[in-house]
């Protein structure tokens, strides 16, 4: 005999509340007292009641999902941001869909189509390479209020964003190397068309100028946030007539590739060259030597981006399409073993 599925009426009866209160507990739990919430959720667990998401979404004309655009899912940097988004979005009973934009570009599907096809209710972009055409499509179709940028952003766009203070992070890195006695400081950048690359390079150059550090064009080495770009940077450093004594890398991944390739060429870190990264991904603490780096609070980036999106998606909350200043999160220098005093 097939067991009958529990209904919302069963939950209400067991909790001693109305069906409206059960619905409220599922959609807006903050409106109920803690005792009522606990009673309802205990009844849900006891009865085995499951929300019919499809029916609810048809009723409310919502997709019940948020799309997150990630420029490279293979990069461990994004893991904690995604965890923060999932944590905040999940509390409001939305599903999280993730698209790797490296693959998305080959499909020809416009991002606005996810909204027009009723697949999503909102979007968080971790990729700052969204085209001006797609930004225009968002505006023309009235979905700009349901989009938030996190980590990266698009120059000239006034869509809401949450970002780390990348400029200050670069300044902290250069200043730390200066305080260790280094004056010949190289920088391996990110990809040329990336907003993080420009912001970190601007901070690095501004701090160099403030400290009156010597400058050589060859000490600015183009990279792309990858392990390979760290390896390729070593080839350029080895070919220099005047080698730097320290290198500030635009990401931890670059720093890992740089350090391992320096070691393969008999150059010790930090005894011969000091290295600083940017991001403080999990491996940084366990790498040998432990990587001195600039820490971003990646989980907070995700949580705050999700909160900003939920606010924009809530018709009873913020005004749709509200323009605001970027939410800026602080960064900090994490000192480990990869950078040491000159001549130590």
mmCIF file of N, CA, C and O in Angstrom, residues 7 22 39 45 49-51 58 71 80 82 93 96 104-105 129 151 167 196 215 225 227 294 316 321 328:
data_model
loop_
_atom_site.group_PDB
_atom_site.id
_atom_site.type_symbol
_atom_site.label_atom_id
_atom_site.label_comp_id
_atom_site.label_asym_id
_atom_site.label_seq_id
_atom_site.Cartn_x
_atom_site.Cartn_y
_atom_site.Cartn_z
ATOM 1 N N UNK A 7 0.557 16.498 4.156
ATOM 2 C CA UNK A 7 0.073 17.760 3.589
ATOM 3 C C UNK A 7 0.348 18.906 4.556
ATOM 4 O O UNK A 7 0.696 18.691 5.726
ATOM 5 N N UNK A 22 1.843 28.054 8.812
ATOM 6 C CA UNK A 22 2.835 27.136 8.253
ATOM 7 C C UNK A 22 3.464 27.746 6.999
ATOM 8 O O UNK A 22 4.685 27.729 6.814
ATOM 9 N N UNK A 39 7.983 25.145 16.608
ATOM 10 C CA UNK A 39 6.847 24.223 16.618
ATOM 11 C C UNK A 39 6.509 23.755 15.203
ATOM 12 O O UNK A 39 6.282 22.567 14.956
ATOM 13 N N UNK A 45 9.339 18.143 10.321
ATOM 14 C CA UNK A 45 10.253 16.996 10.407
ATOM 15 C C UNK A 45 9.501 15.731 10.807
ATOM 16 O O UNK A 45 9.754 14.651 10.277
ATOM 17 N N UNK A 49 6.737 16.278 5.825
ATOM 18 C CA UNK A 49 6.159 17.159 4.805
ATOM 19 C C UNK A 49 7.244 17.764 3.923
ATOM 20 O O UNK A 49 8.290 18.182 4.399
ATOM 21 N N UNK A 50 6.964 17.794 2.620
ATOM 22 C CA UNK A 50 7.895 18.410 1.667
ATOM 23 C C UNK A 50 7.150 19.461 0.862
ATOM 24 O O UNK A 50 6.037 19.222 0.389
ATOM 25 N N UNK A 51 7.802 20.613 0.698
ATOM 26 C CA UNK A 51 7.196 21.708 -0.062
ATOM 27 C C UNK A 51 7.122 21.334 -1.537
ATOM 28 O O UNK A 51 8.101 20.835 -2.109
ATOM 29 N N UNK A 58 4.732 28.301 -9.487
ATOM 30 C CA UNK A 58 3.699 28.685 -10.438
ATOM 31 C C UNK A 58 2.741 29.705 -9.817
ATOM 32 O O UNK A 58 2.304 30.645 -10.460
ATOM 33 N N UNK A 71 33.822 32.893 -13.450
ATOM 34 C CA UNK A 71 34.703 32.896 -14.622
ATOM 35 C C UNK A 71 35.555 31.649 -14.793
ATOM 36 O O UNK A 71 36.008 31.360 -15.893
ATOM 37 N N UNK A 80 34.908 29.606 -1.479
ATOM 38 C CA UNK A 80 34.337 30.228 -0.286
ATOM 39 C C UNK A 80 33.281 31.283 -0.636
ATOM 40 O O UNK A 80 32.327 31.486 0.114
ATOM 41 N N UNK A 82 31.228 31.029 -3.208
ATOM 42 C CA UNK A 82 30.049 30.222 -3.518
ATOM 43 C C UNK A 82 29.408 29.677 -2.248
ATOM 44 O O UNK A 82 28.179 29.602 -2.137
ATOM 45 N N UNK A 93 15.259 29.794 0.846
ATOM 46 C CA UNK A 93 14.624 28.714 0.083
ATOM 47 C C UNK A 93 14.741 28.876 -1.425
ATOM 48 O O UNK A 93 13.857 28.450 -2.174
ATOM 49 N N UNK A 96 20.444 27.460 -6.019
ATOM 50 C CA UNK A 96 21.568 28.184 -6.617
ATOM 51 C C UNK A 96 22.045 27.429 -7.852
ATOM 52 O O UNK A 96 22.413 26.255 -7.770
ATOM 53 N N UNK A 104 30.006 29.185 -20.930
ATOM 54 C CA UNK A 104 28.796 29.914 -21.323
ATOM 55 C C UNK A 104 28.991 30.677 -22.628
ATOM 56 O O UNK A 104 28.095 30.716 -23.467
ATOM 57 N N UNK A 105 30.163 31.246 -22.821
ATOM 58 C CA UNK A 105 30.379 32.090 -24.000
ATOM 59 C C UNK A 105 30.227 31.305 -25.295
ATOM 60 O O UNK A 105 29.919 31.875 -26.329
ATOM 61 N N UNK A 129 33.641 40.408 -16.921
ATOM 62 C CA UNK A 129 33.762 40.525 -18.377
ATOM 63 C C UNK A 129 32.406 40.484 -19.084
ATOM 64 O O UNK A 129 32.333 40.275 -20.291
ATOM 65 N N UNK A 151 32.968 40.492 -6.089
ATOM 66 C CA UNK A 151 34.402 40.284 -6.355
ATOM 67 C C UNK A 151 34.848 41.131 -7.547
ATOM 68 O O UNK A 151 35.622 42.056 -7.401
ATOM 69 N N UNK A 167 42.823 47.881 -4.079
ATOM 70 C CA UNK A 167 43.853 48.912 -4.124
ATOM 71 C C UNK A 167 44.655 48.918 -2.821
ATOM 72 O O UNK A 167 45.890 48.913 -2.836
ATOM 73 N N UNK A 196 40.255 43.661 -11.619
ATOM 74 C CA UNK A 196 41.114 43.411 -10.460
ATOM 75 C C UNK A 196 42.573 43.696 -10.802
ATOM 76 O O UNK A 196 43.322 44.240 -9.985
ATOM 77 N N UNK A 215 61.993 52.075 -10.359
ATOM 78 C CA UNK A 215 61.022 51.435 -11.251
ATOM 79 C C UNK A 215 61.688 51.063 -12.571
ATOM 80 O O UNK A 215 62.412 51.856 -13.168
ATOM 81 N N UNK A 225 46.508 35.297 -13.482
ATOM 82 C CA UNK A 225 46.015 34.683 -12.245
ATOM 83 C C UNK A 225 46.269 33.176 -12.173
ATOM 84 O O UNK A 225 45.799 32.522 -11.242
ATOM 85 N N UNK A 227 48.620 29.393 -12.368
ATOM 86 C CA UNK A 227 49.905 28.790 -12.019
ATOM 87 C C UNK A 227 50.910 28.975 -13.152
ATOM 88 O O UNK A 227 52.077 29.296 -12.917
ATOM 89 N N UNK A 294 47.695 38.623 0.792
ATOM 90 C CA UNK A 294 46.631 39.561 1.178
ATOM 91 C C UNK A 294 45.333 38.764 1.271
ATOM 92 O O UNK A 294 44.895 38.162 0.292
ATOM 93 N N UNK A 316 8.679 43.928 -1.592
ATOM 94 C CA UNK A 316 8.252 44.655 -0.390
ATOM 95 C C UNK A 316 9.413 45.352 0.291
ATOM 96 O O UNK A 316 9.233 46.081 1.252
ATOM 97 N N UNK A 321 15.982 48.037 -8.839
ATOM 98 C CA UNK A 321 16.886 48.833 -9.649
ATOM 99 C C UNK A 321 17.603 49.925 -8.893
ATOM 100 O O UNK A 321 18.192 50.806 -9.500
ATOM 101 N N UNK A 328 32.286 47.908 0.047
ATOM 102 C CA UNK A 328 33.718 47.629 0.048
ATOM 103 C C UNK A 328 34.104 46.867 1.315
ATOM 104 O O UNK A 328 33.857 47.331 2.423
#
